[in-house]
Short mmCIF file of C-alpha atoms in Angstrom, two decimals:
data_model
loop_
_atom_site.label_atom_id
_atom_site.label_comp_id
_atom_site.label_asym_id
_atom_site.label_seq_id
_atom_site.Cartn_x
_atom_site.Cartn_y
_atom_site.Cartn_z
CA UNK A 1 -30.14 -19.98 -3.06
CA UNK A 2 -29.32 -20.91 -6.65
CA UNK A 3 -25.63 -20.33 -5.97
CA UNK A 4 -25.73 -22.76 -3.02
CA UNK A 5 -27.03 -25.53 -5.20
CA UNK A 6 -23.75 -25.52 -7.11
CA UNK A 7 -21.42 -25.60 -4.11
CA UNK A 8 -20.75 -29.07 -2.66
CA UNK A 9 -22.95 -31.38 -0.65
CA UNK A 10 -26.07 -29.94 0.99
CA UNK A 11 -28.59 -31.66 3.28
CA UNK A 12 -32.03 -30.76 4.35
CA UNK A 13 -34.89 -32.34 6.37
CA UNK A 14 -36.00 -32.71 9.98
CA UNK A 15 -33.70 -35.58 11.06
CA UNK A 16 -30.55 -37.19 9.68
CA UNK A 17 -31.93 -40.69 10.23
CA UNK A 18 -35.35 -40.30 8.62
CA UNK A 19 -37.04 -43.23 6.86
CA UNK A 20 -36.22 -41.92 3.38
CA UNK A 21 -33.14 -40.38 1.92
CA UNK A 22 -33.00 -38.48 -1.39
CA UNK A 23 -29.54 -37.99 -2.90
CA UNK A 24 -29.27 -35.72 -5.92
CA UNK A 25 -26.36 -34.77 -8.12
CA UNK A 26 -25.98 -32.42 -11.03
CA UNK A 27 -23.59 -31.89 -13.95
CA UNK A 28 -22.89 -28.50 -15.50
CA UNK A 29 -22.95 -29.50 -19.16
CA UNK A 30 -22.38 -27.34 -22.18
CA UNK A 31 -20.93 -27.68 -25.66
CA UNK A 32 -21.59 -29.63 -28.84
CA UNK A 33 -19.79 -32.79 -27.75
CA UNK A 34 -21.82 -33.03 -24.54
CA UNK A 35 -25.04 -32.32 -26.41
CA UNK A 36 -24.18 -35.10 -28.88
CA UNK A 37 -24.00 -37.59 -26.02
CA UNK A 38 -27.15 -36.29 -24.21
CA UNK A 39 -29.22 -36.39 -27.36
CA UNK A 40 -28.88 -40.14 -27.34
CA UNK A 41 -30.29 -40.50 -23.83
CA UNK A 42 -33.92 -40.50 -22.61
CA UNK A 43 -35.10 -37.36 -20.81
CA UNK A 44 -35.70 -39.47 -17.66
CA UNK A 45 -35.06 -43.06 -16.62
CA UNK A 46 -35.52 -45.12 -13.48
CA UNK A 47 -33.13 -47.87 -12.45
CA UNK A 48 -33.97 -50.00 -9.39
CA UNK A 49 -31.03 -50.35 -7.00
CA UNK A 50 -31.14 -54.14 -7.37
CA UNK A 51 -30.18 -53.71 -11.05
CA UNK A 52 -26.94 -51.93 -10.20
CA UNK A 53 -24.19 -54.39 -9.33
CA UNK A 54 -21.91 -52.06 -7.40
CA UNK A 55 -23.08 -50.54 -4.12
CA UNK A 56 -21.85 -47.01 -4.85
CA UNK A 57 -24.99 -45.33 -3.45
CA UNK A 58 -24.16 -46.64 0.00
CA UNK A 59 -20.61 -45.38 -0.26
CA UNK A 60 -21.92 -41.95 -1.36
CA UNK A 61 -24.30 -41.78 1.59
CA UNK A 62 -21.44 -42.55 3.96
CA UNK A 63 -19.16 -39.96 2.36
CA UNK A 64 -21.80 -37.22 2.56
CA UNK A 65 -21.58 -37.49 6.31
CA UNK A 66 -17.78 -37.31 6.39
CA UNK A 67 -16.78 -33.64 6.42
CA UNK A 68 -13.05 -34.08 5.85
CA UNK A 69 -10.56 -32.80 3.28
CA UNK A 70 -11.12 -34.31 -0.11
CA UNK A 71 -14.80 -34.98 0.45
CA UNK A 72 -15.92 -33.11 -2.66
CA UNK A 73 -13.38 -34.86 -4.86
CA UNK A 74 -14.58 -38.25 -3.65
CA UNK A 75 -18.25 -37.30 -4.13
CA UNK A 76 -17.57 -36.05 -7.65
CA UNK A 77 -15.96 -39.40 -8.58
CA UNK A 78 -18.77 -41.38 -6.90
CA UNK A 79 -21.34 -39.37 -8.90
CA UNK A 80 -19.53 -40.37 -12.08
CA UNK A 81 -19.62 -44.03 -11.06
CA UNK A 82 -23.31 -43.80 -10.11
CA UNK A 83 -24.21 -42.30 -13.45
CA UNK A 84 -22.25 -44.76 -15.56
CA UNK A 85 -23.59 -47.69 -13.47
CA UNK A 86 -27.21 -46.55 -13.89
CA UNK A 87 -26.83 -46.03 -17.64
CA UNK A 88 -25.14 -49.43 -18.04
CA UNK A 89 -27.94 -51.10 -16.12
CA UNK A 90 -30.58 -49.27 -18.13
CA UNK A 91 -29.15 -50.03 -21.54
CA UNK A 92 -28.56 -53.71 -20.80
CA UNK A 93 -32.24 -54.27 -19.97
CA UNK A 94 -34.28 -56.22 -22.54
CA UNK A 95 -35.84 -53.92 -25.09
CA UNK A 96 -33.76 -50.96 -24.13
CA UNK A 97 -33.60 -48.34 -26.90
CA UNK A 98 -29.88 -47.74 -26.45
CA UNK A 99 -28.22 -45.22 -28.73
CA UNK A 100 -25.95 -46.32 -31.57
CA UNK A 101 -22.80 -45.02 -29.96
CA UNK A 102 -23.43 -47.20 -26.89
CA UNK A 103 -24.00 -50.37 -28.91
CA UNK A 104 -20.92 -49.52 -30.96
CA UNK A 105 -18.64 -49.45 -27.91
CA UNK A 106 -19.16 -53.20 -27.38
CA UNK A 107 -18.68 -54.12 -31.04
CA UNK A 108 -15.32 -55.73 -31.62
CA UNK A 109 -14.86 -54.00 -34.96
CA UNK A 110 -16.80 -50.70 -34.78
CA UNK A 111 -15.76 -50.02 -31.18
CA UNK A 112 -12.10 -49.82 -31.99
CA UNK A 113 -12.83 -47.77 -35.09
CA UNK A 114 -14.69 -45.21 -33.03
CA UNK A 115 -11.78 -45.13 -30.65
CA UNK A 116 -9.44 -44.26 -33.52
CA UNK A 117 -11.68 -41.49 -34.75
CA UNK A 118 -12.03 -40.01 -31.27
CA UNK A 119 -8.36 -40.25 -30.40
CA UNK A 120 -7.11 -38.63 -33.58
CA UNK A 121 -9.95 -36.86 -35.46
CA UNK A 122 -7.51 -34.71 -37.50
CA UNK A 123 -5.86 -37.75 -39.16
CA UNK A 124 -6.77 -38.16 -42.84
CA UNK A 125 -8.97 -41.20 -42.30
CA UNK A 126 -10.61 -43.15 -45.07
CA UNK A 127 -13.01 -46.07 -44.84
CA UNK A 128 -10.33 -48.35 -46.22
CA UNK A 129 -7.73 -47.24 -43.73
CA UNK A 130 -10.13 -47.66 -40.83
CA UNK A 131 -11.07 -51.11 -42.00
CA UNK A 132 -7.43 -52.09 -42.23
CA UNK A 133 -6.66 -50.71 -38.74
CA UNK A 134 -9.41 -52.72 -37.07
CA UNK A 135 -8.60 -55.87 -38.97
CA UNK A 136 -11.53 -56.01 -41.35
CA UNK A 137 -10.72 -57.75 -44.60
CA UNK A 138 -13.51 -55.97 -46.47
CA UNK A 139 -13.94 -52.26 -46.80
CA UNK A 140 -17.54 -52.59 -47.85
CA UNK A 141 -18.37 -54.99 -45.07
CA UNK A 142 -16.76 -52.68 -42.52
CA UNK A 143 -18.75 -49.69 -43.78
CA UNK A 144 -22.04 -51.65 -43.62
CA UNK A 145 -21.33 -52.85 -40.13
CA UNK A 146 -20.45 -49.38 -38.98
CA UNK A 147 -23.63 -47.91 -40.46
CA UNK A 148 -25.79 -50.62 -39.05
CA UNK A 149 -24.32 -50.26 -35.53
CA UNK A 150 -23.88 -46.48 -35.27
CA UNK A 151 -26.68 -45.32 -37.55
CA UNK A 152 -24.47 -43.49 -40.05
CA UNK A 153 -21.38 -44.20 -42.17
CA UNK A 154 -17.79 -43.80 -40.89
CA UNK A 155 -17.04 -40.63 -42.87
CA UNK A 156 -20.35 -39.02 -41.99
CA UNK A 157 -19.72 -39.78 -38.32
CA UNK A 158 -16.18 -38.35 -38.58
CA UNK A 159 -17.45 -35.16 -40.19
CA UNK A 160 -20.07 -34.58 -37.48
CA UNK A 161 -17.52 -35.38 -34.75
CA UNK A 162 -15.02 -32.94 -36.19
CA UNK A 163 -17.72 -30.23 -36.37
CA UNK A 164 -18.70 -30.85 -32.71
CA UNK A 165 -15.06 -30.48 -31.70
CA UNK A 166 -14.65 -27.35 -33.79
CA UNK A 167 -17.85 -25.83 -32.31
CA UNK A 168 -16.54 -26.34 -28.80
CA UNK A 169 -13.15 -24.85 -29.61
CA UNK A 170 -14.76 -21.83 -31.26
CA UNK A 171 -16.78 -21.20 -28.09
CA UNK A 172 -14.13 -22.04 -25.53
CA UNK A 173 -10.94 -20.73 -26.99
CA UNK A 174 -9.62 -17.64 -28.84
CA UNK A 175 -7.98 -19.76 -31.56
CA UNK A 176 -8.38 -18.48 -35.08
CA UNK A 177 -10.76 -20.29 -37.39
CA UNK A 178 -7.79 -21.51 -39.34
CA UNK A 179 -6.14 -22.96 -36.23
CA UNK A 180 -9.37 -24.66 -35.24
CA UNK A 181 -9.72 -26.09 -38.70
CA UNK A 182 -6.30 -27.67 -38.69
CA UNK A 183 -6.83 -28.94 -35.13
CA UNK A 184 -9.88 -30.98 -36.12
CA UNK A 185 -8.72 -32.24 -39.50
CA UNK A 186 -9.43 -29.58 -42.14
CA UNK A 187 -6.77 -28.08 -44.39
CA UNK A 188 -7.74 -24.48 -43.83
CA UNK A 189 -10.47 -22.11 -42.57
CA UNK A 190 -12.30 -22.23 -45.87
CA UNK A 191 -12.64 -26.03 -45.83
CA UNK A 192 -13.93 -25.92 -42.23
CA UNK A 193 -16.36 -23.10 -43.10
CA UNK A 194 -17.93 -25.11 -45.95
CA UNK A 195 -18.40 -28.18 -43.79
CA UNK A 196 -19.41 -26.19 -40.71
CA UNK A 197 -22.14 -24.24 -42.55
CA UNK A 198 -23.45 -27.44 -44.11
CA UNK A 199 -23.78 -29.04 -40.67
CA UNK A 200 -24.79 -26.08 -38.50
CA UNK A 201 -26.36 -23.59 -40.91
CA UNK A 202 -23.89 -20.83 -40.16
CA UNK A 203 -20.19 -20.25 -40.72
CA UNK A 204 -17.68 -20.57 -37.87
CA UNK A 205 -17.32 -16.83 -37.37
CA UNK A 206 -21.06 -16.31 -37.10
CA UNK A 207 -21.34 -19.29 -34.74
CA UNK A 208 -18.62 -17.82 -32.46
CA UNK A 209 -20.37 -14.47 -32.38
CA UNK A 210 -23.67 -16.05 -31.58
#
């Protein structure tokens, strides 16, 4: 039964046209990067349909009943749209306790800076260089804005992001620690090990074994 829950659309109930319909979807999530995102979300949230501008739920219900080639691909994409739409509606409500990374995406200065860090984490970024790239005339002002919006400074964020990427590569690949280090922006395995142990409490080799 557990296996069936992971294989495509399933329906249950007495009639197909009952008064209520419950549609569920799941994501198989693992890894440090995914956990970093999930930690910023509430354990449960409820968004009324009227708060979601697009009518993706209706499209999903229609597609569930269409057993044709490509159905699962379409449903997977619709689930992505439903999730993003629900989160966007939730976080734009008055008083929503949205995480720093969500607020930062809309910031005209911090948002592009985060994009640079995510696109090329191995680059030798500095606060001054980031400020210059996003058009901020003041290094100090940029650093303050980043910390206020995200909740930590640019270099602290970059370090934690690099460690998340390294953790996932250590778990998902057979790359050497030195190769992982260079991939995420450290000069060698020793440099990564120092930063990794400071962030995670264990060195990369012990983390991979665990």
